[in-house]
Amino acid sequence: MEPYCQIIGLETMPLCLDYRKWTKCPAVEEIPTVSIDAFNDCENITFIRWKVHNDWVTKIKYIHYVESIISSSNDDSTALVIGCVSRTKNVKHRLKTLMGSRSDSHNKFPTAAGASPPKRFQCDESVFKVYKGVKTFDYCRENNILVTGGLDRNIRLWNPYIPGWAVGILQGHTSPIGFLSIVQGSTKIVSVSLDSTIKANKVQKQHVLAHIISVTCMVECTIGSLCIK
C-alpha cells in the first residue's frame, strides 16, 4: 500500500477515523500534504468540527447514504451519537442562520486560539445513553440494527431511530467488549472481549452460536479463523 496523501497541523492526535472511498488522482512525485490551517482558504475542501462527546471518542463511522456520522465514547450521557455531517436540515434553524443569529462557524475551522467547536442542534442528532459508555459498535442497514458494546460487558441491540431504550440485550461476556461486527447478509453478531473470548450470537433468537476462548495472546489472529455458516 502506497501513501496517498497526508494532513498535518492537527491540534491533537486522532484516536480513530473513518473515510469514504474517492477516485484516485494521478500519481505525483511527492506525497500531497495539506495543512489543516489552510482549509479555510481552500474552496474545494469543507472542514467541519462538532462538539459531541464528554470523553474520548472510542470509534467513529461515516454512513454516506444517510449523510450521518455515528460516534461513541466511554461517557454515559453521550455514549453513542448519530448526527448530521454538515449544517442543520431544520428549516427554522436554517432561517435563523441565514438571518445572522448564528455565525458560519458550523462549517469552518475555528482559527482563534482556544476556540471550541460548536454543538449540533438537538434536532440534528440522536443521543444514546449507556451505562459506562460504548467502546465499539456496528450498524447494519439491511436489517436496520445498531449494536453496541463496552465496559459493562453487555451487547445492546438498538433501533437507530429509537435512542431511548435498547430493543434487546445479549449477555455472557465476562470482560469488557472491544470489538463487534454484524456478519454481512445475516443477523449474526461476532463479539470479542478483552479476555480473548469470541462469541457468535444470532439476533433473532438471541442465543449464542459459538463460544471460543483464545489460547493465544493475539486476539486478531483468532478472528480470522472464525467461520460462521
GROMACS .gro file of C-alpha atoms in nm:
model
  229
    1MET     CA    1   0.000   0.000   0.000
    2GLU     CA    2   0.146   0.331  -0.108
    3PRO     CA    3   0.082   0.660   0.080
    4TYR     CA    4  -0.180   0.871  -0.097
    5CYS     CA    5  -0.188   1.196   0.099
    6GLN     CA    6  -0.129   1.337   0.444
    7ILE     CA    7  -0.289   1.602   0.666
    8ILE     CA    8  -0.070   1.793   0.909
    9GLY     CA    9  -0.125   2.056   1.176
   10LEU     CA   10  -0.388   1.873   1.385
   11GLU     CA   11  -0.435   2.007   1.737
   12THR     CA   12  -0.434   1.659   1.892
   13MET     CA   13  -0.359   1.302   1.789
   14PRO     CA   14  -0.659   1.125   1.628
   15LEU     CA   15  -0.767   0.810   1.816
   16CYS     CA   16  -0.996   0.675   1.541
   17LEU     CA   17  -1.111   0.760   1.190
   18ASP     CA   18  -1.335   0.658   0.902
   19TYR     CA   19  -1.348   0.759   0.538
   20ARG     CA   20  -1.543   0.737   0.217
   21LYS     CA   21  -1.380   0.599  -0.096
   22TRP     CA   22  -1.294   0.850  -0.363
   23THR     CA   23  -1.147   0.839  -0.713
   24LYS     CA   24  -0.770   0.832  -0.701
   25CYS     CA   25  -0.594   1.122  -0.868
   26PRO     CA   26  -0.290   1.080  -1.093
   27ALA     CA   27   0.030   0.994  -0.910
   28VAL     CA   28   0.274   1.271  -0.824
   29GLU     CA   29   0.639   1.264  -0.727
   30GLU     CA   30   0.585   1.355  -0.361
   31ILE     CA   31   0.306   1.280  -0.114
   32PRO     CA   32   0.046   1.562  -0.130
   33THR     CA   33   0.045   1.742   0.205
   34VAL     CA   34  -0.241   1.957   0.331
   35SER     CA   35  -0.213   2.174   0.640
   36ILE     CA   36  -0.530   2.196   0.843
   37ASP     CA   37  -0.463   2.569   0.893
   38ALA     CA   38  -0.512   2.623   0.518
   39PHE     CA   39  -0.859   2.462   0.500
   40ASN     CA   40  -1.040   2.794   0.538
   41ASP     CA   41  -0.869   2.930   0.227
   42CYS     CA   42  -0.940   2.628   0.005
   43GLU     CA   43  -1.267   2.635  -0.190
   44ASN     CA   44  -1.255   2.261  -0.269
   45ILE     CA   45  -1.232   2.148   0.093
   46THR     CA   46  -1.503   2.164   0.359
   47PHE     CA   47  -1.377   2.106   0.711
   48ILE     CA   48  -1.637   2.073   0.988
   49ARG     CA   49  -1.592   2.021   1.361
   50TRP     CA   50  -1.860   1.933   1.616
   51LYS     CA   51  -1.851   1.916   1.994
   52VAL     CA   52  -2.028   1.585   2.055
   53HIS     CA   53  -1.887   1.381   2.346
   54ASN     CA   54  -1.774   1.450   2.702
   55ASP     CA   55  -1.495   1.191   2.688
   56TRP     CA   56  -1.250   1.045   2.437
   57VAL     CA   57  -1.405   0.914   2.116
   58THR     CA   58  -1.369   0.535   2.103
   59LYS     CA   59  -1.498   0.474   1.748
   60ILE     CA   60  -1.638   0.669   1.454
   61LYS     CA   61  -1.819   0.560   1.138
   62TYR     CA   62  -1.940   0.763   0.841
   63ILE     CA   63  -2.270   0.642   0.688
   64HIS     CA   64  -2.264   0.803   0.344
   65TYR     CA   65  -2.612   0.703   0.223
   66VAL     CA   66  -2.779   0.899   0.504
   67GLU     CA   67  -2.502   1.159   0.536
   68SER     CA   68  -2.459   1.090   0.906
   69ILE     CA   69  -2.178   1.013   1.146
   70ILE     CA   70  -2.200   0.755   1.426
   71SER     CA   71  -1.952   0.803   1.709
   72SER     CA   72  -1.909   0.655   2.055
   73SER     CA   73  -1.735   0.733   2.382
   74ASN     CA   74  -1.700   0.599   2.736
   75ASP     CA   75  -1.920   0.879   2.872
   76ASP     CA   76  -2.261   0.757   2.994
   77SER     CA   77  -2.459   1.059   2.875
   78THR     CA   78  -2.306   1.069   2.525
   79ALA     CA   79  -2.223   0.701   2.486
   80LEU     CA   80  -2.326   0.691   2.119
   81VAL     CA   81  -2.439   0.975   1.894
   82ILE     CA   82  -2.582   0.969   1.542
   83GLY     CA   83  -2.561   1.313   1.389
   84CYS     CA   84  -2.565   1.505   1.063
   85VAL     CA   85  -2.240   1.584   0.885
   86SER     CA   86  -2.296   1.942   0.777
   87ARG     CA   87  -2.544   2.218   0.855
   88THR     CA   88  -2.885   2.162   1.007
   89LYS     CA   89  -3.168   2.050   0.780
   90ASN     CA   90  -3.429   2.201   1.011
   91VAL     CA   91  -3.598   2.490   0.828
   92LYS     CA   92  -3.648   2.702   1.140
   93HIS     CA   93  -3.285   2.681   1.249
   94ARG     CA   94  -3.161   2.733   0.893
   95LEU     CA   95  -3.359   3.058   0.867
   96LYS     CA   96  -3.203   3.179   1.191
   97THR     CA   97  -2.859   3.100   1.049
   98LEU     CA   98  -2.930   3.292   0.730
   99MET     CA   99  -3.053   3.591   0.931
  100GLY     CA  100  -2.720   3.605   1.110
  101SER     CA  101  -2.824   3.486   1.454
  102ARG     CA  102  -2.559   3.214   1.420
  103SER     CA  103  -2.222   3.253   1.256
  104ASP     CA  104  -2.084   3.038   0.977
  105SER     CA  105  -1.850   2.868   1.222
  106HIS     CA  106  -2.055   2.548   1.180
  107ASN     CA  107  -1.874   2.486   0.852
  108LYS     CA  108  -1.538   2.641   0.927
  109PHE     CA  109  -1.241   2.552   1.140
  110PRO     CA  110  -1.221   2.794   1.436
  111THR     CA  111  -0.892   2.976   1.399
  112ALA     CA  112  -0.893   3.167   1.726
  113ALA     CA  113  -0.664   3.027   1.992
  114GLY     CA  114  -0.856   2.802   2.229
  115ALA     CA  115  -1.177   2.825   2.027
  116SER     CA  116  -1.416   2.537   2.084
  117PRO     CA  117  -1.613   2.369   1.805
  118PRO     CA  118  -1.990   2.429   1.802
  119LYS     CA  119  -2.253   2.179   1.910
  120ARG     CA  120  -2.520   2.046   1.679
  121PHE     CA  121  -2.882   2.140   1.727
  122GLN     CA  122  -3.075   1.877   1.924
  123CYS     CA  123  -3.290   1.807   1.619
  124ASP     CA  124  -2.977   1.713   1.419
  125GLU     CA  125  -2.855   1.428   1.638
  126SER     CA  126  -2.976   1.126   1.832
  127VAL     CA  127  -2.804   1.054   2.164
  128PHE     CA  128  -2.793   0.703   2.312
  129LYS     CA  129  -2.718   0.685   2.685
  130VAL     CA  130  -2.545   0.366   2.801
  131TYR     CA  131  -2.408   0.273   3.142
  132LYS     CA  132  -2.026   0.300   3.135
  133GLY     CA  133  -2.038   0.420   2.775
  134VAL     CA  134  -1.968   0.244   2.445
  135LYS     CA  135  -1.630   0.119   2.326
  136THR     CA  136  -1.740  -0.039   1.998
  137PHE     CA  137  -2.045  -0.063   1.773
  138ASP     CA  138  -2.164  -0.176   1.432
  139TYR     CA  139  -2.457  -0.087   1.209
  140CYS     CA  140  -2.646  -0.295   0.954
  141ARG     CA  141  -2.851  -0.102   0.700
  142GLU     CA  142  -3.033  -0.406   0.561
  143ASN     CA  143  -3.174  -0.514   0.897
  144ASN     CA  144  -3.182  -0.164   1.049
  145ILE     CA  145  -2.987  -0.285   1.353
  146LEU     CA  146  -2.736  -0.098   1.565
  147VAL     CA  147  -2.531  -0.297   1.818
  148THR     CA  148  -2.311  -0.158   2.095
  149GLY     CA  149  -2.069  -0.300   2.348
  150GLY     CA  150  -1.839  -0.168   2.617
  151LEU     CA  151  -1.716  -0.182   2.973
  152ASP     CA  152  -2.039  -0.324   3.119
  153ARG     CA  153  -1.987  -0.647   2.911
  154ASN     CA  154  -2.336  -0.641   2.757
  155ILE     CA  155  -2.422  -0.631   2.387
  156ARG     CA  156  -2.714  -0.399   2.324
  157LEU     CA  157  -2.936  -0.407   2.017
  158TRP     CA  158  -3.095  -0.080   1.909
  159ASN     CA  159  -3.335   0.058   1.657
  160PRO     CA  160  -3.125   0.355   1.535
  161TYR     CA  161  -3.436   0.573   1.528
  162ILE     CA  162  -3.527   0.499   1.893
  163PRO     CA  163  -3.242   0.607   2.123
  164GLY     CA  164  -3.448   0.588   2.441
  165TRP     CA  165  -3.405   0.215   2.509
  166ALA     CA  166  -3.242  -0.096   2.366
  167VAL     CA  167  -3.465  -0.349   2.192
  168GLY     CA  168  -3.252  -0.639   2.319
  169ILE     CA  169  -2.954  -0.724   2.539
  170LEU     CA  170  -2.713  -1.014   2.490
  171GLN     CA  171  -2.518  -1.121   2.797
  172GLY     CA  172  -2.240  -1.371   2.855
  173HIS     CA  173  -1.909  -1.189   2.827
  174THR     CA  174  -1.706  -1.173   3.149
  175SER     CA  175  -1.478  -0.892   3.032
  176PRO     CA  176  -1.527  -0.556   2.853
  177ILE     CA  177  -1.619  -0.587   2.486
  178GLY     CA  178  -1.361  -0.443   2.247
  179PHE     CA  179  -1.494  -0.547   1.905
  180LEU     CA  180  -1.834  -0.603   1.744
  181SER     CA  181  -1.932  -0.693   1.390
  182ILE     CA  182  -2.263  -0.779   1.224
  183VAL     CA  183  -2.197  -1.051   0.967
  184GLN     CA  184  -2.286  -0.915   0.624
  185GLY     CA  185  -2.606  -1.058   0.480
  186SER     CA  186  -2.723  -1.215   0.806
  187THR     CA  187  -2.840  -1.136   1.158
  188LYS     CA  188  -2.536  -1.287   1.329
  189ILE     CA  189  -2.314  -1.080   1.558
  190VAL     CA  190  -1.950  -1.155   1.633
  191SER     CA  191  -1.814  -1.004   1.955
  192VAL     CA  192  -1.467  -1.008   2.109
  193SER     CA  193  -1.395  -0.925   2.472
  194LEU     CA  194  -1.066  -0.819   2.627
  195ASP     CA  195  -1.011  -1.161   2.787
  196SER     CA  196  -0.961  -1.304   2.433
  197THR     CA  197  -1.307  -1.458   2.417
  198ILE     CA  198  -1.506  -1.461   2.091
  199LYS     CA  199  -1.881  -1.514   2.080
  200ALA     CA  200  -2.111  -1.553   1.780
  201ASN     CA  201  -2.474  -1.462   1.852
  202LYS     CA  202  -2.790  -1.483   1.644
  203VAL     CA  203  -3.001  -1.169   1.679
  204GLN     CA  204  -3.347  -1.315   1.604
  205LYS     CA  205  -3.332  -1.584   1.870
  206GLN     CA  206  -3.081  -1.401   2.091
  207HIS     CA  207  -2.873  -1.709   2.168
  208VAL     CA  208  -2.505  -1.797   2.137
  209LEU     CA  209  -2.400  -1.990   1.826
  210ALA     CA  210  -2.035  -2.029   1.922
  211HIS     CA  211  -1.813  -1.959   2.220
  212ILE     CA  212  -1.439  -1.955   2.153
  213ILE     CA  213  -1.171  -1.894   2.415
  214SER     CA  214  -0.841  -1.798   2.257
  215VAL     CA  215  -0.528  -1.970   2.382
  216THR     CA  216  -0.305  -1.711   2.217
  217CYS     CA  217  -0.220  -1.362   2.330
  218MET     CA  218  -0.322  -1.207   1.997
  219VAL     CA  219  -0.698  -1.195   1.952
  220GLU     CA  220  -0.662  -1.067   1.595
  221CYS     CA  221  -0.512  -1.399   1.488
  222THR     CA  222  -0.816  -1.583   1.616
  223ILE     CA  223  -1.075  -1.363   1.449
  224GLY     CA  224  -0.958  -1.461   1.100
  225SER     CA  225  -1.013  -1.830   1.171
  226LEU     CA  226  -1.375  -1.793   1.280
  227CYS     CA  227  -1.619  -1.926   1.020
  228ILE     CA  228  -1.995  -1.882   1.053
  229LYS     CA  229  -2.242  -2.060   0.826
   0.00000   0.00000   0.00000
